[in-house]
CSV table of C-alpha atoms in Angstrom, one decimal:
chain,number,residue,atom,x,y,z
A,1,MET,CA,0.0,0.0,0.0
A,2,SER,CA,1.4,3.4,-0.9
A,3,ARG,CA,2.6,5.6,1.9
A,4,VAL,CA,0.7,8.3,0.0
A,5,ASP,CA,-2.7,6.7,0.7
A,6,ASP,CA,-2.1,6.6,4.4
A,7,ASP,CA,-1.8,10.4,4.7
A,8,ASN,CA,-4.9,12.4,4.1
A,9,ASN,CA,-3.3,15.8,4.6
A,10,ILE,CA,-1.6,15.9,1.2
A,11,GLY,CA,-3.2,16.5,-2.2
A,12,ILE,CA,-2.5,16.5,-5.9
A,13,VAL,CA,-0.3,19.4,-6.8
A,14,GLY,CA,0.6,18.2,-10.3
A,15,TYR,CA,1.2,15.4,-12.7
A,16,LEU,CA,4.3,13.7,-14.1
A,17,LEU,CA,4.1,12.5,-17.7
A,18,PHE,CA,6.4,9.6,-18.8
A,19,LYS,CA,6.2,9.6,-22.6
A,20,LYS,CA,6.5,6.5,-24.8
A,21,VAL,CA,8.3,4.3,-22.3
A,22,MET,CA,9.7,1.2,-24.2
A,23,ILE,CA,9.6,-1.9,-22.1
A,24,ASP,CA,11.1,-5.3,-23.1
A,25,GLY,CA,10.3,-8.6,-21.5
A,26,ALA,CA,7.2,-7.5,-19.5
A,27,ASN,CA,5.1,-10.2,-18.0
A,28,THR,CA,2.1,-10.7,-20.3
A,29,ILE,CA,0.4,-13.3,-18.1
A,30,SER,CA,-1.7,-11.1,-15.8
A,31,SER,CA,-3.5,-13.8,-13.8
A,32,PRO,CA,-4.2,-17.6,-13.9
A,33,LEU,CA,-6.9,-17.0,-16.5
A,34,THR,CA,-5.8,-13.9,-18.5
A,35,TYR,CA,-2.9,-13.0,-20.7
A,36,GLY,CA,-2.0,-10.4,-23.4
A,37,PHE,CA,-1.3,-7.3,-21.2
A,38,PRO,CA,0.5,-7.0,-17.9
A,39,ALA,CA,-1.5,-6.7,-14.7
A,40,ILE,CA,-2.1,-3.2,-13.5
A,41,THR,CA,-0.3,-4.0,-10.2
A,42,GLY,CA,2.9,-4.5,-12.2
A,43,PHE,CA,2.9,-0.8,-13.1
A,44,LEU,CA,1.6,0.6,-9.8
A,45,GLY,CA,4.2,-1.3,-8.0
A,46,SER,CA,6.9,0.3,-10.1
A,47,PHE,CA,5.8,3.8,-9.4
A,48,HIS,CA,5.3,2.9,-5.7
A,49,ALA,CA,9.0,2.0,-5.6
A,50,MET,CA,9.8,5.3,-7.3
A,51,SER,CA,7.7,7.1,-4.7
A,52,ARG,CA,9.8,5.5,-1.9
A,53,LYS,CA,13.0,6.8,-3.7
A,54,MET,CA,11.6,10.3,-3.5
A,55,ALA,CA,11.3,10.0,0.2
A,56,ASP,CA,15.1,9.4,0.4
A,57,ASP,CA,15.9,12.4,-1.9
A,58,GLU,CA,16.7,15.6,-0.1
A,59,SER,CA,14.9,17.9,-2.6
A,60,LEU,CA,11.8,15.6,-2.9
A,61,SER,CA,11.4,14.2,0.6
A,62,GLU,CA,8.1,16.0,1.0
A,63,VAL,CA,6.8,14.8,-2.4
A,64,SER,CA,5.3,11.4,-3.3
A,65,LEU,CA,3.4,9.7,-6.1
A,66,GLY,CA,-0.2,8.6,-6.2
A,67,GLY,CA,-2.6,7.3,-8.9
A,68,VAL,CA,-1.3,6.2,-12.4
A,69,LEU,CA,-3.0,6.6,-15.8
A,70,LEU,CA,-2.0,3.8,-18.2
A,71,ALA,CA,-1.9,4.6,-22.0
A,72,CYS,CA,-0.7,1.9,-24.3
A,73,HIS,CA,0.8,2.8,-27.7
A,74,ASP,CA,1.8,-0.7,-28.7
A,75,CYS,CA,1.8,-4.2,-27.2
A,76,GLN,CA,3.4,-7.3,-28.8
A,77,PRO,CA,3.0,-10.5,-26.9
A,78,GLN,CA,5.9,-12.9,-27.8
A,79,MET,CA,4.0,-15.9,-29.0
A,80,TYR,CA,3.6,-18.1,-32.0
A,81,ARG,CA,1.3,-20.6,-33.8
A,82,PRO,CA,2.2,-22.6,-36.9
A,83,ASN,CA,-1.1,-21.9,-38.6
A,84,SER,CA,-4.4,-20.0,-38.0
A,85,TYR,CA,-6.1,-23.2,-36.7
A,86,ASN,CA,-3.6,-23.8,-33.9
A,87,ASN,CA,-3.5,-22.3,-30.4
A,88,TYR,CA,-0.9,-19.8,-29.6
A,89,THR,CA,2.1,-20.8,-27.5
A,90,PHE,CA,4.5,-18.4,-25.8
A,91,ASN,CA,8.0,-18.1,-27.1
A,92,GLN,CA,10.4,-19.5,-24.6
A,93,THR,CA,14.1,-18.8,-24.0
A,94,ARG,CA,16.9,-20.6,-22.2
A,95,ASN,CA,19.1,-17.9,-20.9
A,96,PRO,CA,21.4,-16.8,-19.3
A,97,ILE,CA,24.0,-19.5,-19.9
A,98,LYS,CA,25.0,-21.3,-16.7
A,99,LYS,CA,28.4,-20.9,-15.1
A,100,ASP,CA,29.7,-24.1,-16.7
A,101,GLY,CA,28.7,-22.9,-20.2
A,102,LYS,CA,25.6,-25.2,-20.6
A,103,THR,CA,22.2,-23.8,-21.4
A,104,ALA,CA,19.8,-23.3,-18.6
A,105,SER,CA,16.5,-25.2,-18.2
A,106,ILE,CA,13.4,-23.6,-19.7
A,107,ILE,CA,11.3,-21.7,-17.2
A,108,GLU,CA,7.9,-21.3,-18.8
A,109,GLU,CA,6.8,-17.7,-18.9
A,110,GLY,CA,5.0,-15.2,-21.2
A,111,LYS,CA,6.7,-12.0,-22.2
A,112,CYS,CA,5.7,-9.0,-24.3
A,113,ARG,CA,7.1,-5.7,-25.7
A,114,LEU,CA,5.3,-2.5,-24.8
A,115,VAL,CA,5.3,1.1,-25.6
A,116,MET,CA,3.5,2.9,-22.8
A,117,SER,CA,2.9,6.5,-21.6
A,118,PHE,CA,2.2,7.1,-17.9
A,119,VAL,CA,0.6,10.0,-16.1
A,120,VAL,CA,1.3,9.9,-12.4
A,121,GLU,CA,-0.3,12.1,-9.7
A,122,VAL,CA,2.3,14.2,-7.7
A,123,LEU,CA,1.2,14.6,-4.1
A,124,ALA,CA,2.5,17.2,-1.6
A,125,ASP,CA,1.4,19.7,1.1
A,126,THR,CA,2.2,22.7,-1.1
A,127,THR,CA,2.8,23.5,-4.7
A,128,LEU,CA,6.2,22.4,-6.0
A,129,THR,CA,8.8,25.1,-6.6
A,130,THR,CA,10.5,25.4,-10.0
A,131,GLU,CA,13.6,23.7,-8.5
A,132,GLN,CA,11.5,20.8,-7.2
A,133,GLN,CA,9.8,20.3,-10.5
A,134,ALA,CA,13.2,20.2,-12.3
A,135,SER,CA,14.5,17.8,-9.7
A,136,ALA,CA,11.5,15.6,-10.0
A,137,ILE,CA,11.8,15.5,-13.8
A,138,GLN,CA,15.5,14.8,-13.8
A,139,ASN,CA,15.4,12.1,-11.0
A,140,THR,CA,12.4,10.2,-12.2
A,141,LYS,CA,13.8,10.1,-15.7
A,142,GLN,CA,16.8,8.3,-14.3
A,143,TRP,CA,14.9,6.1,-11.8
A,144,ILE,CA,12.4,4.7,-14.4
A,145,GLN,CA,15.3,3.4,-16.5
A,146,GLN,CA,17.0,1.7,-13.5
A,147,GLN,CA,14.1,-0.3,-12.2
A,148,ARG,CA,11.8,-3.1,-13.4
A,149,MET,CA,8.4,-2.3,-14.8
A,150,ALA,CA,5.8,-5.1,-14.9
A,151,GLY,CA,8.7,-7.6,-14.8
A,152,GLY,CA,10.3,-6.1,-17.9
A,153,SER,CA,13.3,-3.7,-18.5
A,154,VAL,CA,12.9,-0.1,-19.6
A,155,ARG,CA,14.8,0.2,-22.9
A,156,GLY,CA,14.2,3.9,-23.5
A,157,LEU,CA,11.8,6.8,-23.6
A,158,ALA,CA,10.6,9.4,-26.1
A,159,ILE,CA,13.4,11.4,-27.7
A,160,PHE,CA,11.9,14.8,-27.0
A,161,GLU,CA,10.7,15.8,-23.5
A,162,PRO,CA,10.4,12.2,-22.3
A,163,VAL,CA,9.4,13.4,-18.8
A,164,GLN,CA,7.2,16.5,-18.2
A,165,PHE,CA,5.5,18.2,-15.3
A,166,PHE,CA,2.0,19.6,-15.5
A,167,ASP,CA,0.3,21.7,-12.8
A,168,ASN,CA,-2.8,20.4,-11.2
A,169,SER,CA,-5.0,22.9,-13.1
A,170,ASP,CA,-3.4,22.0,-16.5
A,171,ILE,CA,-4.4,18.3,-16.6
A,172,SER,CA,-6.2,18.8,-20.0
A,173,ALA,CA,-2.8,19.6,-21.6
A,174,VAL,CA,-1.7,16.0,-20.9
A,175,ILE,CA,-4.3,14.5,-23.3
A,176,PRO,CA,-2.7,15.5,-26.7
A,177,GLN,CA,0.6,14.1,-25.3
A,178,LEU,CA,-1.0,10.6,-25.1
A,179,LEU,CA,-1.8,10.3,-28.8
A,180,PRO,CA,-1.8,7.9,-30.5
A,181,ALA,CA,-2.6,5.4,-27.7
A,182,PHE,CA,-5.5,3.8,-25.8
A,183,VAL,CA,-6.1,4.5,-22.1
A,184,LEU,CA,-7.2,1.6,-19.8
A,185,MET,CA,-10.5,2.4,-18.0
A,186,ASP,CA,-12.5,0.5,-15.5
A,187,ALA,CA,-15.7,-1.0,-17.2
A,188,GLN,CA,-17.7,-2.1,-14.1
A,189,ASN,CA,-20.8,-0.3,-15.5
A,190,GLU,CA,-20.6,-2.2,-18.7
A,191,PHE,CA,-19.9,-5.4,-16.8
A,192,ALA,CA,-23.0,-4.9,-14.6
A,193,GLN,CA,-25.1,-4.3,-17.8
A,194,ILE,CA,-23.8,-7.5,-19.4
A,195,ILE,CA,-24.5,-9.5,-16.2
A,196,ASN,CA,-28.1,-8.3,-16.3
A,197,ASP,CA,-28.4,-9.3,-20.0
A,198,VAL,CA,-27.0,-12.8,-19.4
A,199,GLN,CA,-29.3,-13.3,-16.4
A,200,LYS,CA,-32.3,-12.3,-18.4
A,201,ASP,CA,-31.6,-15.4,-20.6
A,202,ASP,CA,-30.5,-17.6,-17.7
A,203,PRO,CA,-31.6,-16.5,-14.2
A,204,ASP,CA,-29.1,-18.9,-12.6
A,205,ALA,CA,-26.1,-17.3,-14.4
A,206,THR,CA,-23.4,-15.9,-12.2
A,207,PRO,CA,-21.0,-12.9,-12.8
A,208,LEU,CA,-18.4,-15.5,-13.8
A,209,ASP,CA,-20.7,-16.9,-16.5
A,210,ALA,CA,-21.1,-13.3,-17.8
A,211,LEU,CA,-17.3,-12.8,-17.8
A,212,ILE,CA,-16.9,-16.0,-19.9
A,213,GLU,CA,-19.7,-14.8,-22.2
A,214,VAL,CA,-17.7,-11.7,-22.9
A,215,CYS,CA,-14.8,-13.8,-24.1
A,216,ALA,CA,-17.0,-16.1,-26.3
A,217,LEU,CA,-18.0,-15.8,-29.9
A,218,HIS,CA,-21.4,-17.3,-30.9
A,219,GLN,CA,-21.9,-18.7,-34.4
A,220,ILE,CA,-25.6,-18.4,-35.3
A,221,PRO,CA,-27.0,-19.9,-38.6
A,222,GLU,CA,-29.3,-17.7,-40.7
A,223,THR,CA,-31.2,-19.1,-43.7
A,224,GLN,CA,-31.0,-16.8,-46.7
A,225,LYS,CA,-33.8,-16.2,-49.3
A,226,ASN,CA,-32.1,-18.5,-51.8
A,227,GLY,CA,-32.0,-21.3,-49.2
A,228,ASP,CA,-28.3,-21.0,-48.4
A,229,THR,CA,-27.2,-20.8,-44.7
A,230,LYS,CA,-25.1,-17.9,-43.6
A,231,TRP,CA,-23.3,-18.0,-40.2
A,232,LEU,CA,-23.4,-14.9,-38.2
A,233,THR,CA,-20.8,-14.2,-35.4
A,234,THR,CA,-22.2,-12.4,-32.3
A,235,SER,CA,-20.7,-11.4,-29.0
A,236,ARG,CA,-22.1,-10.1,-25.7
A,237,LYS,CA,-19.7,-7.2,-25.7
A,238,SER,CA,-20.9,-5.9,-29.1
A,239,GLY,CA,-21.8,-2.2,-28.7
A,240,HIS,CA,-19.9,-1.7,-25.4
A,241,GLY,CA,-16.6,-0.7,-26.9
A,242,TRP,CA,-13.2,-2.4,-26.6
A,243,LEU,CA,-13.8,-4.6,-23.5
A,244,VAL,CA,-11.1,-6.8,-22.0
A,245,PRO,CA,-11.2,-9.2,-19.0
A,246,MET,CA,-8.6,-8.5,-16.5
A,247,PRO,CA,-7.6,-9.0,-12.8
A,248,VAL,CA,-8.3,-6.0,-10.5
A,249,GLY,CA,-6.8,-7.3,-7.3
A,250,TYR,CA,-7.0,-10.1,-4.8
A,251,GLN,CA,-9.5,-11.6,-2.3
A,252,GLY,CA,-8.2,-13.0,0.9
A,253,ILE,CA,-9.1,-16.7,1.4
A,254,SER,CA,-7.4,-17.3,4.8
A,255,GLU,CA,-6.8,-15.4,8.0
A,256,LEU,CA,-4.2,-12.7,8.1
A,257,TYR,CA,-1.0,-14.2,9.5
A,258,ASP,CA,1.5,-12.1,11.5
A,259,SER,CA,4.8,-11.2,10.0
A,260,GLY,CA,7.3,-14.1,9.9
A,261,VAL,CA,4.6,-16.8,10.3
A,262,MET,CA,4.1,-17.8,6.7
A,263,GLN,CA,7.2,-19.4,5.0
A,264,ASN,CA,8.6,-18.6,1.6
A,265,VAL,CA,6.8,-15.2,1.3
A,266,ARG,CA,8.4,-12.4,-0.7
A,267,ASN,CA,8.8,-10.1,2.3
A,268,PRO,CA,8.5,-11.7,5.8
A,269,GLU,CA,8.5,-8.3,7.5
A,270,TYR,CA,4.8,-7.8,6.8
A,271,PRO,CA,1.7,-9.8,7.7
A,272,SER,CA,0.7,-12.2,4.9
A,273,GLN,CA,-2.4,-13.9,3.7
A,274,TYR,CA,-3.4,-16.5,1.1
A,275,VAL,CA,-5.4,-14.8,-1.7
A,276,GLU,CA,-7.0,-15.5,-5.1
A,277,ALA,CA,-7.4,-13.1,-8.1
A,278,VAL,CA,-10.5,-10.9,-8.5
A,279,TYR,CA,-11.6,-10.4,-12.1
A,280,SER,CA,-13.5,-7.6,-13.8
A,281,LEU,CA,-13.7,-5.8,-17.1
A,282,GLY,CA,-11.5,-3.1,-18.5
A,283,LYS,CA,-12.1,-0.9,-21.5
A,284,TRP,CA,-9.6,0.7,-23.9
A,285,VAL,CA,-10.6,4.3,-24.6
A,286,TYR,CA,-9.1,6.8,-27.1
A,287,PRO,CA,-7.5,9.7,-25.2
A,288,GLN,CA,-9.6,12.3,-26.9
A,289,ARG,CA,-12.7,10.9,-25.2
A,290,LEU,CA,-11.2,11.8,-21.9
A,291,ASN,CA,-11.7,15.5,-22.7
A,292,ARG,CA,-15.2,15.5,-21.4
A,293,ILE,CA,-14.6,16.9,-17.9
A,294,GLY,CA,-17.3,15.7,-15.6
A,295,GLY,CA,-18.5,13.2,-18.2
A,296,GLU,CA,-18.4,9.4,-18.3
A,297,HIS,CA,-14.7,9.4,-19.2
A,298,ASP,CA,-13.4,12.4,-17.1
A,299,ILE,CA,-9.6,12.2,-17.1
A,300,ALA,CA,-9.7,12.6,-13.3
A,301,ASN,CA,-11.3,9.2,-13.2
A,302,ALA,CA,-8.6,7.5,-15.3
A,303,PHE,CA,-6.1,7.1,-12.5
A,304,TRP,CA,-5.6,3.6,-11.0
A,305,ARG,CA,-5.0,3.5,-7.2
A,306,TYR,CA,-4.6,0.9,-4.5
A,307,ARG,CA,-7.6,0.2,-2.2
A,308,TYR,CA,-7.7,-2.0,0.8
A,309,ASP,CA,-10.9,-3.2,2.4
A,310,ALA,CA,-10.0,-4.9,5.7
A,311,ASP,CA,-13.6,-6.0,6.4
A,312,ASP,CA,-13.9,-8.1,3.3
A,313,SER,CA,-10.1,-8.8,2.9
A,314,LEU,CA,-10.0,-7.2,-0.5
A,315,TYR,CA,-6.8,-5.8,-2.1
A,316,LEU,CA,-7.9,-3.9,-5.2
A,317,VAL,CA,-6.8,-1.5,-7.8
A,318,THR,CA,-9.6,0.8,-8.8
A,319,GLN,CA,-10.3,4.1,-10.5
A,320,ARG,CA,-13.2,4.8,-8.1
A,321,GLN,CA,-12.6,7.8,-5.8
A,322,ASP,CA,-15.6,7.1,-3.6
A,323,PHE,CA,-14.6,3.6,-2.6
């Protein structure tokens, strides 16, 4: 959980734009059931690490990072199929070479190449000075190239003005900088509508059935006037835009154990819990649609943030501000 979220006295004083970040080897398997684009937590974790570096910097110790807007310019999963009737398989590698010169065993994984732009909320008590803005641009440009992002390595950024700072009141100026790309938005409203449509046909259907319906294509035969049969392809997500299933966090399925009790956890310094993935729908939206301030796709609602619900043991990433 971000240290930013634990302090309610600070607010958004500006935004940092990271333009056309090229990432190699990002993890394209986002959950046990979905692949194609990294999990949102892979990006939020990277900027959370950057926020912690700010705390150790003398000029930026009072500054931190909050929500993150994700804009994808290009995504190329590294996979292959011998012909159009086969299933895809991920390309695998056997590197690096071991100390004795022999090739390493294959560790099955899915990778992708990405070109992304990120807009990150800058949080502080007061407006940043000109010197602090310059320091934030210079340091974050260096840090983003030194750390992992969604499991991949940052290979470079845009040539001209790769990192920019925008005042809080100038957020609309960010939108042209995101073109051409698609911004990932939460599609819970569309998901709720699809669930209602599915349950009209089958009252016993569950939200999981609706999620599977979104991924399915139905071939419906239609008899033509001349007696021929024409097969029509239909989908539940038709008319709702570019919808994609994705994980939005984790649900605790055990009690919360004290730090050091669970073995083989990544960080034994914190309490740990067994969890399983929570799924929802996302929607890729063209940045120009975010111009409608106060509308359905207000850019202020395009930032993903951590949310923790202790009562229901939910660890979520969400764009809702009224959680």
